[in-house]
Coordinates of C-alpha atoms and ligand atoms in Angstrom, one line a residue:
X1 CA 39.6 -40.5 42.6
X2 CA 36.8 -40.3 39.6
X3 CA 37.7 -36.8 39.7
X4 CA 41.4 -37.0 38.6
X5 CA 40.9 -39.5 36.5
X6 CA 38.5 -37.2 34.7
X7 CA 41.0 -34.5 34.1
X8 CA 44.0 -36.9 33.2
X9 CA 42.0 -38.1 30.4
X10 CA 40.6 -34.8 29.3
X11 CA 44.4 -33.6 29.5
X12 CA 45.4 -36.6 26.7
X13 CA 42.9 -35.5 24.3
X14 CA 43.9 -32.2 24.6
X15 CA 47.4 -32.7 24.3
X16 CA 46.9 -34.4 20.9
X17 CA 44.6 -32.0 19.9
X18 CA 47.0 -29.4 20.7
X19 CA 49.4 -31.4 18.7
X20 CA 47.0 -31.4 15.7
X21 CA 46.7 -27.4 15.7
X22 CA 49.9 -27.3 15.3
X23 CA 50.2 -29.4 12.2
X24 CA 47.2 -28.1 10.8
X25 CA 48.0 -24.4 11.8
X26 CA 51.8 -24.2 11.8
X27 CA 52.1 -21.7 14.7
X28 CA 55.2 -20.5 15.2
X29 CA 56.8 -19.7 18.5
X30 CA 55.9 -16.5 17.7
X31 CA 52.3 -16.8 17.0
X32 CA 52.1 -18.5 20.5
X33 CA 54.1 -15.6 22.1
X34 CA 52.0 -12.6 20.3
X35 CA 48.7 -15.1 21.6
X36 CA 50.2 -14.4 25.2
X37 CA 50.4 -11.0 24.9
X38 CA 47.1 -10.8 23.0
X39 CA 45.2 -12.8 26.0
X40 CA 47.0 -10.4 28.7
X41 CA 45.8 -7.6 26.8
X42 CA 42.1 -8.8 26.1
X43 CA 41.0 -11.8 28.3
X44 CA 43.1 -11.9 31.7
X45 CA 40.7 -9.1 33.6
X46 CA 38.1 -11.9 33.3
X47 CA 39.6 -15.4 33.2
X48 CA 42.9 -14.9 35.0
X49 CA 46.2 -15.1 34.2
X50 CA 46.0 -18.9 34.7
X51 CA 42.5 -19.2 33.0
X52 CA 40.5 -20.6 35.3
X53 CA 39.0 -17.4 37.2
X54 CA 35.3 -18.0 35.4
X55 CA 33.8 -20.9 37.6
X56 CA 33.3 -24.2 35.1
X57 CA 35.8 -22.8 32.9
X58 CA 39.5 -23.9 32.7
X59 CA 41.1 -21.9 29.3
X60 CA 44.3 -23.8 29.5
X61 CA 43.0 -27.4 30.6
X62 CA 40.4 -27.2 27.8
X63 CA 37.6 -27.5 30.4
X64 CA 34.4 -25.3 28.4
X65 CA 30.7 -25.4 28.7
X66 CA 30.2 -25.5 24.9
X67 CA 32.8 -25.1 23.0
X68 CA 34.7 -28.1 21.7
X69 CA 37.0 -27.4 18.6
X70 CA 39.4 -25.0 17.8
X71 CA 37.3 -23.2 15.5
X72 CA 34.4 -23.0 18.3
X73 CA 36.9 -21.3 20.8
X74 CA 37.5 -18.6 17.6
X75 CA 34.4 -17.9 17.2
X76 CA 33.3 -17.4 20.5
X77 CA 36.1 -14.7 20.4
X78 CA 34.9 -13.4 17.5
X79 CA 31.6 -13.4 18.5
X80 CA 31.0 -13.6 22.0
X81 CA 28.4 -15.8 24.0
X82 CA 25.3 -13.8 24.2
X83 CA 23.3 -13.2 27.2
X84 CA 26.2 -13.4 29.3
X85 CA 29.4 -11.8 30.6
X86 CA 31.9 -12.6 27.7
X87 CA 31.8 -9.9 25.0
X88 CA 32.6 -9.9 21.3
X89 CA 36.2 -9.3 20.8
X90 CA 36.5 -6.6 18.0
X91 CA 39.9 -9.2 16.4
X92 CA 40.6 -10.8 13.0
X93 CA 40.2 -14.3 12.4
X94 CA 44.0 -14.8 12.3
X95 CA 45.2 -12.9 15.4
X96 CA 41.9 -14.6 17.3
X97 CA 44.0 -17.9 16.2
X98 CA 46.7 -16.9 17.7
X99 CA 45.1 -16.8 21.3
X100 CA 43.9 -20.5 20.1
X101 CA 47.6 -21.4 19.9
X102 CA 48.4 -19.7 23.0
X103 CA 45.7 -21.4 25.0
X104 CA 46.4 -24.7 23.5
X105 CA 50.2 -24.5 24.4
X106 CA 49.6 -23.4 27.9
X107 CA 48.0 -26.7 29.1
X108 CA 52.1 -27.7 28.6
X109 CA 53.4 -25.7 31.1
X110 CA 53.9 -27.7 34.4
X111 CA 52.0 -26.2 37.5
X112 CA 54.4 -24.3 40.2
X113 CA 56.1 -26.5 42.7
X114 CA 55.9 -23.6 44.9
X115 CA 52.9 -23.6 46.8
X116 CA 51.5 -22.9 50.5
X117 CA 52.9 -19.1 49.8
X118 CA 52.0 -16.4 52.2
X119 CA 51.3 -13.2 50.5
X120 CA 52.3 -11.0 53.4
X121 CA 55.4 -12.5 54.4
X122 CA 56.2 -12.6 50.9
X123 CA 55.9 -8.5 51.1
X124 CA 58.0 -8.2 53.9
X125 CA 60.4 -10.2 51.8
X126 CA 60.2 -8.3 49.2
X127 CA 61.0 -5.3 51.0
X128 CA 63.5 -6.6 53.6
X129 CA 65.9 -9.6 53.1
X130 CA 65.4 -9.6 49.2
X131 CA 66.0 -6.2 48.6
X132 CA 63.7 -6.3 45.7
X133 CA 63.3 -3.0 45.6
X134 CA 66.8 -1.8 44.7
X135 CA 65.7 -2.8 41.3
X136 CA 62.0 -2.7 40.9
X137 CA 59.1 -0.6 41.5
X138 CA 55.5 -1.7 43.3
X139 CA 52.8 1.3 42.7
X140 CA 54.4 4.0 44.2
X141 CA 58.1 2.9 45.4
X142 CA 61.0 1.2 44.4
X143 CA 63.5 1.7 41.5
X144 CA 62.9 1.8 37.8
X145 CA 66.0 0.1 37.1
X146 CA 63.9 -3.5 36.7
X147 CA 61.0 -4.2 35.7
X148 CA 57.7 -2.6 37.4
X149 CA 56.3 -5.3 38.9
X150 CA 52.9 -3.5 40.0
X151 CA 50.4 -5.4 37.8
X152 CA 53.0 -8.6 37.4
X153 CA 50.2 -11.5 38.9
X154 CA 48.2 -10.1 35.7
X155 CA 50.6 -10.4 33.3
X156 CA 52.3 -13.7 34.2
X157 CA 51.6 -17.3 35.3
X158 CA 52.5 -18.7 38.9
X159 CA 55.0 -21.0 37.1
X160 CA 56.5 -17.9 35.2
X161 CA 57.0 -15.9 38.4
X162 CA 58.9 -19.2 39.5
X163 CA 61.1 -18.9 37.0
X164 CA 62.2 -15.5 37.1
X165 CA 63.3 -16.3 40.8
X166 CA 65.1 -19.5 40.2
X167 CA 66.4 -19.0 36.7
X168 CA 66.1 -15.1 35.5
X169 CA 68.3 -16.1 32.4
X170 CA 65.6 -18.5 31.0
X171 CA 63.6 -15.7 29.9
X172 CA 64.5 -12.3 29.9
X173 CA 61.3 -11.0 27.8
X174 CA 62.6 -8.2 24.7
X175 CA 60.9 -5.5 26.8
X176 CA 63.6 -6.0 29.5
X177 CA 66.3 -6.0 27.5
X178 CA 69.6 -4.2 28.5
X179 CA 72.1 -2.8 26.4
X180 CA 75.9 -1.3 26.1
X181 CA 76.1 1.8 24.5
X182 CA 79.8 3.0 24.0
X183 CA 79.6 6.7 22.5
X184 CA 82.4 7.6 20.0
X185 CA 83.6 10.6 23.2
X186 CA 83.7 8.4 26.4
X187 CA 82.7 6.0 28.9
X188 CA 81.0 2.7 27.9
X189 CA 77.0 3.1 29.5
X190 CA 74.3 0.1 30.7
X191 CA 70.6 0.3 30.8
X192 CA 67.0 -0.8 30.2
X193 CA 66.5 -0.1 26.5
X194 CA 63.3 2.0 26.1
X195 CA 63.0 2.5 22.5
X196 CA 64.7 2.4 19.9
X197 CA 64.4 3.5 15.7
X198 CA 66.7 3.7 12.7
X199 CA 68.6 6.4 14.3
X200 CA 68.3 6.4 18.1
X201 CA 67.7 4.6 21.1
X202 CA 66.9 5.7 24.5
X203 CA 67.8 4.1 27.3
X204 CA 67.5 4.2 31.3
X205 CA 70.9 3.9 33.1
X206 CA 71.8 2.8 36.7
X207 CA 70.4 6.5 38.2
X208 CA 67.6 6.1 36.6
X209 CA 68.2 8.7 34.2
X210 CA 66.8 8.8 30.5
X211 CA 69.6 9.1 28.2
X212 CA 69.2 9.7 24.6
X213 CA 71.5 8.1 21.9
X214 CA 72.6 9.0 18.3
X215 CA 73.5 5.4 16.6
X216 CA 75.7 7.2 14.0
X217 CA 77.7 8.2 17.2
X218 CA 78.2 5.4 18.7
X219 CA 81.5 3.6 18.6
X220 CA 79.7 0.2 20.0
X221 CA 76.2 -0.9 20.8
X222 CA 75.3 -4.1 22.2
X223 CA 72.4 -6.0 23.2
X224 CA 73.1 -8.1 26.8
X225 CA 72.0 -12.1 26.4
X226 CA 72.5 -12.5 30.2
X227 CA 70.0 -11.2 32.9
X228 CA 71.0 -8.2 35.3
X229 CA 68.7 -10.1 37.8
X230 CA 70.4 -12.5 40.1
X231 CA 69.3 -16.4 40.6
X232 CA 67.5 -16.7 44.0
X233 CA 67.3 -20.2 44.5
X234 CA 70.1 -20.9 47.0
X235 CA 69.6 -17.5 48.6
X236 CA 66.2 -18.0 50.0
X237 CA 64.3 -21.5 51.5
X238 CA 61.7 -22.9 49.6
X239 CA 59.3 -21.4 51.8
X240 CA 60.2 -18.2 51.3
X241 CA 60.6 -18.5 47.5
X242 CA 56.7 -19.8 48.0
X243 CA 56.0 -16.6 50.2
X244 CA 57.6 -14.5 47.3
X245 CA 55.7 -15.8 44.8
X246 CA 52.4 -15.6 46.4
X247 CA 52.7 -12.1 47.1
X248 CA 53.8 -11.8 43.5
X249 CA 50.9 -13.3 42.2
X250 CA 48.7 -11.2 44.2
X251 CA 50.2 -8.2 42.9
X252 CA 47.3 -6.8 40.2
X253 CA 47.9 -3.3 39.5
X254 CA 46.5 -0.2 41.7
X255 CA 42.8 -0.8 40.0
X256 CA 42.3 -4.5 40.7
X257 CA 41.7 -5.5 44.1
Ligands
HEC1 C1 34.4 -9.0 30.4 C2 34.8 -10.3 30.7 C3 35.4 -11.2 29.7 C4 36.4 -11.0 28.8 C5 37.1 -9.7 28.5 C6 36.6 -12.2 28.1 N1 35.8 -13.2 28.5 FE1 35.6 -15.1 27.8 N2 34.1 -15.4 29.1 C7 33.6 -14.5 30.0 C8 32.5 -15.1 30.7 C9 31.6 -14.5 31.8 C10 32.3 -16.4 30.1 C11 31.3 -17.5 30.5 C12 30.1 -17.4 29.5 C13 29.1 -18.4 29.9 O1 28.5 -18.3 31.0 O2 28.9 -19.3 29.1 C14 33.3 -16.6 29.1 C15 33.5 -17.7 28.3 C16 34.6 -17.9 27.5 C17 34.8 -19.1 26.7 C18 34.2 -20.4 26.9 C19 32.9 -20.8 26.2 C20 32.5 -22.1 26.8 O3 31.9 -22.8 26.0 O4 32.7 -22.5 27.9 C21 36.0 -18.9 26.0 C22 36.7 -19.9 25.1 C23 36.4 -17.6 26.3 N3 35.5 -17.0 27.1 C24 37.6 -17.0 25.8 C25 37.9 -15.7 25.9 C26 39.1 -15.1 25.3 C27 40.1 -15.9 24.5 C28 39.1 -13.8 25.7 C29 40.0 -12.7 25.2 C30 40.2 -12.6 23.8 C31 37.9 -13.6 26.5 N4 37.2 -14.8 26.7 C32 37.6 -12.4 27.1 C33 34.1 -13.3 30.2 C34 35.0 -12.6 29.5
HEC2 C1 69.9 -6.2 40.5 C2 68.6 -5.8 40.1 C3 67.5 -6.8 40.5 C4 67.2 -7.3 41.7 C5 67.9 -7.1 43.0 C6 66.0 -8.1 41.5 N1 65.6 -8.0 40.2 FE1 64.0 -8.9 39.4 N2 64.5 -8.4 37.6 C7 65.5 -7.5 37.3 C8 65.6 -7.3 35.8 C9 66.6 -6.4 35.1 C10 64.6 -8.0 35.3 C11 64.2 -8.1 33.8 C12 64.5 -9.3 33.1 C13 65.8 -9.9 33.4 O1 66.8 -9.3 33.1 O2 65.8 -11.1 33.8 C14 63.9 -8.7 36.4 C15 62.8 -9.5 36.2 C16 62.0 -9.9 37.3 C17 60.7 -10.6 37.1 C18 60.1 -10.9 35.8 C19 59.3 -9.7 35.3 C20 58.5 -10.1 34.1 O3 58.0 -9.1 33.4 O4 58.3 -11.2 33.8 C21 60.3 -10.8 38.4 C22 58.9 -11.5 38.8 C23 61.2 -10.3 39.3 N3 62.3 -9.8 38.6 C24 61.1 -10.4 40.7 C25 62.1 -10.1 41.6 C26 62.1 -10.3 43.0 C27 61.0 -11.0 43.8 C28 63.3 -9.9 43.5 C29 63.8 -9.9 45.0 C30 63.8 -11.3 45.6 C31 64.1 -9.3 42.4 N4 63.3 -9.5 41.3 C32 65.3 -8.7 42.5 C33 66.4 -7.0 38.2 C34 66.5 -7.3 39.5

């Protein structure tokens, strides 16, 4: 009782002090998604990708052992916390911020309503019924037309891995992006978008094949809104969206246990 009590209050503060970074900071959406992909890069091999792998220390609920402001949290970024595991982060004052905004923003993301997962029958899931890997790739098999999902439990919170199974539209990420390239000679073509400059893009198409593109000749070119990944909520029970997830979560790249 005392204890949820605790953490409903400390989530109030924290909400309006959230609200006040904003103001004082004006972070854009951007600055909050270039945060994300600052702490996946920097901090989620220690604290998790839902913060709270360092015992005592929640990043997203603002639970710390010293810190208190904003400007604390920067400069233990900046600077470390000497004599223990958390190192100096060799980042400007600005992009260290930016990780402020993301953490701060975090706390507002409801917590998964799929719990109780199993892991292992999520695997067979995976491989089986969901045919998962028609599209995607887990260390060493699977397709490349999706997404590799081999390290996905580090890059992306429980409730994000939700939402790419109930809703993949909400949030196809510019990395995933598919496009339709139709050539001035033939055929209209669909793929991942790899790269792409001033003159070319590069693309990889249903076979999984890397196909180079001159812009100049292209007749059309087209970036698609929609997802190529289809909605799984009525397809599976709510148990096995929980087993899916779980093993999803658990999924941390071939050098991460
Ligand atoms: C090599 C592991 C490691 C990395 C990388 C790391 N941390 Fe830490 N961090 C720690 C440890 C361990 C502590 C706990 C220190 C202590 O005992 O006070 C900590 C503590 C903290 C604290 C809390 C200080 C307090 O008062 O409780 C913050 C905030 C923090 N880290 C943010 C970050 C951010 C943001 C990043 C990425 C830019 C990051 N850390 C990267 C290991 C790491
Ligand atoms: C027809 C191909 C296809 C199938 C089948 C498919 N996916 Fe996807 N998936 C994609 C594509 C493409 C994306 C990239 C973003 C988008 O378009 O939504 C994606 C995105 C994802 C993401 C988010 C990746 C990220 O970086 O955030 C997850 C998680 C995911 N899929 C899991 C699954 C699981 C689990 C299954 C099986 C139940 C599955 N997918 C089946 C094509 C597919």
């Amino acid at each position: 009782m005392v204890e949820s009590k605790v953490t409903r209050s400390t989530a109030c503060v924290f909400l309006l002090a959230s609200g006040a970074l904003l103001a004082q900071h004006e972070y854009t959406a951007t600055d909050i998604e270039n945060g994300g992909r600052q702490y996946v890069n920097n901090c989620v091999y220690c604290h998790g990708p839902e913060g709270d792998q360092i015992a005592g220390i929640s990043l997203f609920r603002g639970r710390f052992k010293r810190v208190v402001s904003d400007d604390d949290i920067v400069q233990v970024i900046r600077n470390g916390v000497p004599g223990t595991g958390m190192p100096a982060q060799n980042m400007n004052d600005a992009n260290a911020r930016t990780i402020v905004a993301y953490l701060r923003s975090a706390a507002a993301v409801p917590a998964s309503t799929l719990t109780g997962g199993n892991a292992a029958r999520g695997k067979s899931l995976f491989e089986g019924k969901g045919a998962c890997t028609t599209c995607h790739r887990v260390i060493n098999s699977g397709s490349r037309t999706g997404p590799d999902l081999s390290d996905i439990g580090m890059q992306r919170r429980v409730m994000e891995l939700e939402k790419s199974l109930l809703d993949p539209a909400s949030g196809v990420l510019p990395q995933h992006r598919f496009v339709q390239v139709t050539p001035k000679s033939g055929p209209a073509i669909t793929g991942r978008l790899l790269n792409q400059d001033t003159f070319t893009l590069q693309l990889l198409d249903a076979q999984e094949r890397l196909r180079t593109f001159v812009i100049a000749d292209l007749r059309e070119y087209s970036v698609l809104k929609n997802s190529r990944m289809p909605s799984y909520k009525d397809k599976f029970s709510r148990q096995e969206l929980a087993d899916l997830v779980s093993y999803l979560a658990s999924l941390k790249g071939p050098n991460k246990p």
